[in-house]
Amino acid sequence: MEKKLWKDHCVLLNKDEENELEIFGYKTQGWRRVFCTAGYILSCGALLLLFYWKPEWDVWANCICCSLEEADVVLLRTTDEFQRYTRKKVTWIDLSTLALPVGSNSDGRLVADKDSVINRAVMKPQLKIRCIQVQKIRYIWDFSVKEFKKVGSLEDSNTCQSIHHKFGAGLTREEQKIRQLVCGPNAIKVEIRPIWKLLFKEILNPFYVFQAFTLTLWLSQGYIEYSMAIIILSIISVGLTVYDLRQQSTKLHDLVEEHNKVQVTVCTKSEGCKELESCYLVPGDMFLLDGKKLSLPCDAILIDGTCIVNEGMLTGESVPVTKTPLPLVESLMPWKTHSMEDYRRHVLFCGTEVIQTKATGKGPARAIVLQTGFNTAKGDLVRSILYPKPVNFKLYRDAFKFIVGLSVIGVFGLIYTVCVFVSHGKPVADVVTMALLLLTAAVPPAIPAALTTGTVYAQRRLKKKKIFCISPQRINICGQINLVCFDKTGTLTEDGLDLWGIIPSEGSRFQKIHKFPSSTPLPWGPVCGAMASCHSLVVLDKKIQGDPLDLKMFEGTHWAPVEGIAILHQFPFSSGLQRMSVVSQKIGEEQYDLYMKGAPEIVSSFCRQDTVPVNFLKELKTYTSQGFRVIALAHKVLNLGKDVDVNSLEREEAESELVFLGLLVMENRLKQETKPVLRELAAARIRSVMVTGDNLQTAVTVARNAGMIHTGSKVILIEAKEPEGSAPASIAWRLAEDCKANTAAPRVCANTEEKITLEGETYNYHFAMNGKSYQVIIKYFYNLLPKILVNATVFARMSPGQKSSLVEEFQKLDYYVGMCGDGANDCGALKMAHAGISLSEQEASVASPFTSQIPNIQCVPELIREGRAALVASFAVVKYLTLYGLIQFVGTALLFWQLQIFGNHQYLIQDVIITLLVCLTMSLTEAYPKLAPYRPPGQLISPPLLLSIILNVCFTIAMQTCGFLLVKQQPWYVALASQRHCSPGNQTVPPTSPGENATSSGPQSTVLSYEDTTLWPLSSINCIIVAFVFSKGKPFRKPIYTNYVFSVLLALQLAICLFLFFADIDAVYSGMQFLCTPVIWRVYVLLMLLVTFCVSLFTEDVILQNKHLWLLIKALFGYQSNSQYRKWQRMLQSDPSWPPLNAKDIGAKSTDEIYINPTYENSDEE
């Protein structure tokens, strides 16, 4: 029973999607509300603030658990490691307001589509629907399955036939109204958030609330100057943040607003076609594409005619794409499954531009609305900006732990103060204020803000280098990157391909190669016909546009696009099918031709085998192994009747029994920056991996040429096969033939090769595989995957989904992954990686945190350099602020011992003139130009960092305690001094008797004392010392002297402190509340500081920052890295049977377990 209750109380929303959430049902209770309201009033709003920070506490306090069906409030929890909560109210949609025709459907269905979730969500007879709105998407309660279902798109269960039949003629007017009310308007509305809302959200941040408490306390103590300085700074900081957020909000609003009001021609069943504003469109509407240029206001399925669209907004590639209508076939499979991976070729996506439409005989092109509003592709993109995935980075979690640790020290200070002041019989008000003062001294409220200064400066420097960033908190993460995935075409190699040559085939033999550019044009024939017509080029504004590969191929024929050939029908290219074909006709002739081009292995499988040359694979390998891109061409004469409709041709039928025409060889050159950048990354021990959609052999060759695979390293090709019939899944390991040594004996070959060391492991082999094998390994050999990934370098023929999956698998091995790509199929991987860098100026780069306007991979080391510098700077500022807080804490605690405190002006100089300026300028030091072969520590709570803080605090305590005790031993010391100015006789003041009370004189004695005058320079100059010591230059940042502003400031601060301490000027003494001390004592104080400086600098630079020393200590204690990839590397190093060569592993049928075949299948040719 309890289990059932829990099942009804909690379900998963968006199961297995990126935005998966757990949803819990709650019911508000009256008496609980009353108690909570009383709590709000009695706590002066503090409880309300707590509930604002913790929405789950709010729900638990006000409501009781119940099933989701009864709930009036739901609590949503993310299923990632952050488990963030949000609270949503359940609202009702009332359909009774619509004048619905009674009994319009005999079975009482409100909408004609019987599969629609709307029918299952209506509460009869009230005609109401329960709904919630989460991250801009509406969900309605489905009574049949008892869970919330997304609304605003057509059901995925529809087949190709049912889409044509149910929606082909449009919806009725009544159904449109119902769907409009339930699904909401078809608009991607991004509100420009009001300034007061942004302001409130920023001010109610826990950090600012703590700061407000601290400032109130300081103001009550008359510490006005510093409080005002902090208030002004906070106002500037909040103002800038709010301005920034407002600008982003406005920019996003402007970006989407224009697409919300597009005029479209919609057809309804009863009223025919009429113009309508796009915000009234609903899923299932049928609209016409009448040839006008149109920015699509929704996702739609094309059911009639063809379209050419520019999908640059989504993919970053401004290449026209041809869309074909959804076939009208009788299949029981859902339409997406029927079209397999390539359902996208029938879908017109929201935000993309329709450039050209081609009507069929039945009239203009028609499309059916598939998704509206935020459910569309563009809506998804906008949502990913509005609700970014939180960045899981230890730095921010550690900063919180750090503040908690400092608070604990502060609490000890509070107890100490209470004890001291109570034992002296001080009034309660004084005890409370002094105790709280010491508590706030230990926790510098600026730590969270300080963490961002390094990032802000790094972002500014990146902007100068033409690298733009929409997620600044990721800059610090870039400092930890140790693996970068690169796309090949357009990223490592030049964007365009150059036509190198064509190898025609006749009578199942390859003919002489025709090189390009050539003085003799290509003679007319099937090969020339294929090159002239088998493409997706379009003429726009008298200019040929389209895929660069198609363009180069077409230019090779020297044809004009209007001469002689009519392309009647196109089966478009798709990455899933790896081929395209066209049906064409020479003008004035009756013969129809079908031409195909695509991946050679695929095209040859559609050809009659007697037309494919015997040495086809060998010839193909010759070119792909040299890094050429090879495409095969094929042809067939179609025997069609006179008045046949070419558009009704079945693809499977048409693309069969073809004649193989030959191979088209294209050259793809490396960009000149590729090699040096990859060399730089390798020197910095950052792994490079290639992830491409190209052929495996070509990819391996490019990887060798680019230096990803060193000369003398073996490449092991992994080929995994799905289970077929009774044969289980298998995985074969085969040595690529590039190993120049004796390939017949791979074992010998292994020993003679040079070894490359990368991040500590020695290896001389690289795995390479294609997307198909990767998929099989994930499915049947998952426990082998980590072993493979640790040394895999080339992944070819990878689909967009596989690229994202690969990045995720690398992350599971504890790699910090960077991804650099330039286009459509990289969007998912760019979002998934810790740092995605898009080499595209298109809006789609919105999908990646970084965009480089310089289209080569130079941006990668640049970003890693800046990331490392920002990370080190953030750590330095946190260390400095911690020490500043603790230095002040120690000084104040010592003075509290005799019921004294630093003067307001004394605090002011420490806080404003020293600390504030140090925090603002410390991070200005630029990144070191050379990448070090190791990364900066990624954790605040790491031994070197904690030791650095602990040791420096110890030096401070020792120095301040010495000063405090030694001054009491001086012959001129008086416990109760009133003489400020320096008179020649002041050095012979007689010592006081121990019985004199230091607090018995006037009010000023809470500050005036020799202890105070000694401790102030010790603590102030100590702050300058630690600022200098912590501003480490090499290996991640330039030396400190290159940061001119900071260096000059430190010198000025030191000069001011020394002037105030050494100037025998009465005005200075009275303003600073100092006492005059003998010059020799001041020299002693300076000597103490000098000793502290030397000890601190030596400890920091020679001991704590000594990489070799730490490696030695790690070796002594047998410490080994806990990263998953490190564990696997250690394991594989000691495994003599790895890597398996010329072996075959068999996957078990039922489980993911694998059986390894003990007998190696050695073959001679290998």
mmCIF file with all atom_site columns, N, CA, C and O in Angstrom, residues 348-362:
data_model
loop_
_atom_site.group_PDB
_atom_site.id
_atom_site.type_symbol
_atom_site.label_atom_id
_atom_site.label_alt_id
_atom_site.label_comp_id
_atom_site.label_asym_id
_atom_site.label_entity_id
_atom_site.label_seq_id
_atom_site.pdbx_PDB_ins_code
_atom_site.Cartn_x
_atom_site.Cartn_y
_atom_site.Cartn_z
_atom_site.occupancy
_atom_site.B_iso_or_equiv
_atom_site.pdbx_formal_charge
_atom_site.auth_seq_id
_atom_site.auth_comp_id
_atom_site.auth_asym_id
_atom_site.auth_atom_id
_atom_site.pdbx_PDB_model_num
ATOM 1  N N  . LEU A 1 348 ? 10.501 20.773 -41.162 1.00 0.00 ? 348 LEU A N  1
ATOM 2  C CA . LEU A 1 348 ? 10.917 22.176 -41.303 1.00 0.00 ? 348 LEU A CA 1
ATOM 3  C C  . LEU A 1 348 ? 11.004 22.735 -39.885 1.00 0.00 ? 348 LEU A C  1
ATOM 4  O O  . LEU A 1 348 ? 10.020 22.700 -39.150 1.00 0.00 ? 348 LEU A O  1
ATOM 5  N N  . PHE A 1 349 ? 12.179 23.202 -39.507 1.00 0.00 ? 349 PHE A N  1
ATOM 6  C CA . PHE A 1 349 ? 12.368 23.611 -38.115 1.00 0.00 ? 349 PHE A CA 1
ATOM 7  C C  . PHE A 1 349 ? 12.081 25.087 -37.898 1.00 0.00 ? 349 PHE A C  1
ATOM 8  O O  . PHE A 1 349 ? 12.363 25.923 -38.764 1.00 0.00 ? 349 PHE A O  1
ATOM 9  N N  . CYS A 1 350 ? 11.558 25.391 -36.731 1.00 0.00 ? 350 CYS A N  1
ATOM 10 C CA . CYS A 1 350 ? 11.228 26.766 -36.355 1.00 0.00 ? 350 CYS A CA 1
ATOM 11 C C  . CYS A 1 350 ? 12.490 27.627 -36.368 1.00 0.00 ? 350 CYS A C  1
ATOM 12 O O  . CYS A 1 350 ? 13.541 27.195 -35.903 1.00 0.00 ? 350 CYS A O  1
ATOM 13 N N  . GLY A 1 351 ? 12.364 28.835 -36.896 1.00 0.00 ? 351 GLY A N  1
ATOM 14 C CA . GLY A 1 351 ? 13.497 29.756 -36.911 1.00 0.00 ? 351 GLY A CA 1
ATOM 15 C C  . GLY A 1 351 ? 14.364 29.623 -38.150 1.00 0.00 ? 351 GLY A C  1
ATOM 16 O O  . GLY A 1 351 ? 15.205 30.467 -38.401 1.00 0.00 ? 351 GLY A O  1
ATOM 17 N N  . THR A 1 352 ? 14.150 28.528 -38.923 1.00 0.00 ? 352 THR A N  1
ATOM 18 C CA . THR A 1 352 ? 14.941 28.406 -40.157 1.00 0.00 ? 352 THR A CA 1
ATOM 19 C C  . THR A 1 352 ? 14.207 29.124 -41.291 1.00 0.00 ? 352 THR A C  1
ATOM 20 O O  . THR A 1 352 ? 13.017 29.397 -41.190 1.00 0.00 ? 352 THR A O  1
ATOM 21 N N  . GLU A 1 353 ? 14.934 29.414 -42.333 1.00 0.00 ? 353 GLU A N  1
ATOM 22 C CA . GLU A 1 353 ? 14.420 30.278 -43.396 1.00 0.00 ? 353 GLU A CA 1
ATOM 23 C C  . GLU A 1 353 ? 14.038 29.441 -44.614 1.00 0.00 ? 353 GLU A C  1
ATOM 24 O O  . GLU A 1 353 ? 14.862 28.684 -45.126 1.00 0.00 ? 353 GLU A O  1
ATOM 25 N N  . VAL A 1 354 ? 12.783 29.544 -45.065 1.00 0.00 ? 354 VAL A N  1
ATOM 26 C CA . VAL A 1 354 ? 12.393 28.857 -46.314 1.00 0.00 ? 354 VAL A CA 1
ATOM 27 C C  . VAL A 1 354 ? 12.820 29.759 -47.468 1.00 0.00 ? 354 VAL A C  1
ATOM 28 O O  . VAL A 1 354 ? 12.370 30.893 -47.589 1.00 0.00 ? 354 VAL A O  1
ATOM 29 N N  . ILE A 1 355 ? 13.736 29.225 -48.316 1.00 0.00 ? 355 ILE A N  1
ATOM 30 C CA . ILE A 1 355 ? 14.265 30.063 -49.396 1.00 0.00 ? 355 ILE A CA 1
ATOM 31 C C  . ILE A 1 355 ? 13.470 29.840 -50.681 1.00 0.00 ? 355 ILE A C  1
ATOM 32 O O  . ILE A 1 355 ? 13.193 30.753 -51.432 1.00 0.00 ? 355 ILE A O  1
ATOM 33 N N  . GLN A 1 356 ? 13.119 28.582 -50.910 1.00 0.00 ? 356 GLN A N  1
ATOM 34 C CA . GLN A 1 356 ? 12.444 28.242 -52.165 1.00 0.00 ? 356 GLN A CA 1
ATOM 35 C C  . GLN A 1 356 ? 11.486 27.094 -51.912 1.00 0.00 ? 356 GLN A C  1
ATOM 36 O O  . GLN A 1 356 ? 11.789 26.204 -51.120 1.00 0.00 ? 356 GLN A O  1
ATOM 37 N N  . THR A 1 357 ? 10.326 27.120 -52.581 1.00 0.00 ? 357 THR A N  1
ATOM 38 C CA . THR A 1 357 ? 9.442  25.945 -52.481 1.00 0.00 ? 357 THR A CA 1
ATOM 39 C C  . THR A 1 357 ? 9.121  25.483 -53.896 1.00 0.00 ? 357 THR A C  1
ATOM 40 O O  . THR A 1 357 ? 9.132  26.280 -54.836 1.00 0.00 ? 357 THR A O  1
ATOM 41 N N  . LYS A 1 358 ? 8.848  24.186 -54.001 1.00 0.00 ? 358 LYS A N  1
ATOM 42 C CA . LYS A 1 358 ? 8.537  23.632 -55.313 1.00 0.00 ? 358 LYS A CA 1
ATOM 43 C C  . LYS A 1 358 ? 7.218  22.891 -55.169 1.00 0.00 ? 358 LYS A C  1
ATOM 44 O O  . LYS A 1 358 ? 7.116  21.949 -54.377 1.00 0.00 ? 358 LYS A O  1
ATOM 45 N N  . ALA A 1 359 ? 6.206  23.383 -55.846 1.00 0.00 ? 359 ALA A N  1
ATOM 46 C CA . ALA A 1 359 ? 4.869  22.773 -55.711 1.00 0.00 ? 359 ALA A CA 1
ATOM 47 C C  . ALA A 1 359 ? 4.788  21.496 -56.539 1.00 0.00 ? 359 ALA A C  1
ATOM 48 O O  . ALA A 1 359 ? 5.555  21.292 -57.468 1.00 0.00 ? 359 ALA A O  1
ATOM 49 N N  . THR A 1 360 ? 3.828  20.657 -56.169 1.00 0.00 ? 360 THR A N  1
ATOM 50 C CA . THR A 1 360 ? 3.560  19.473 -57.004 1.00 0.00 ? 360 THR A CA 1
ATOM 51 C C  . THR A 1 360 ? 2.309  19.793 -57.812 1.00 0.00 ? 360 THR A C  1
ATOM 52 O O  . THR A 1 360 ? 1.766  20.890 -57.720 1.00 0.00 ? 360 THR A O  1
ATOM 53 N N  . GLY A 1 361 ? 1.834  18.821 -58.562 1.00 0.00 ? 361 GLY A N  1
ATOM 54 C CA . GLY A 1 361 ? 0.650  19.051 -59.395 1.00 0.00 ? 361 GLY A CA 1
ATOM 55 C C  . GLY A 1 361 ? -0.573 19.405 -58.577 1.00 0.00 ? 361 GLY A C  1
ATOM 56 O O  . GLY A 1 361 ? -1.498 20.074 -59.040 1.00 0.00 ? 361 GLY A O  1
ATOM 57 N N  . LYS A 1 362 ? -0.580 18.980 -57.275 1.00 0.00 ? 362 LYS A N  1
ATOM 58 C CA . LYS A 1 362 ? -1.785 19.182 -56.454 1.00 0.00 ? 362 LYS A CA 1
ATOM 59 C C  . LYS A 1 362 ? -1.933 20.613 -55.932 1.00 0.00 ? 362 LYS A C  1
ATOM 60 O O  . LYS A 1 362 ? -2.871 20.912 -55.228 1.00 0.00 ? 362 LYS A O  1
#
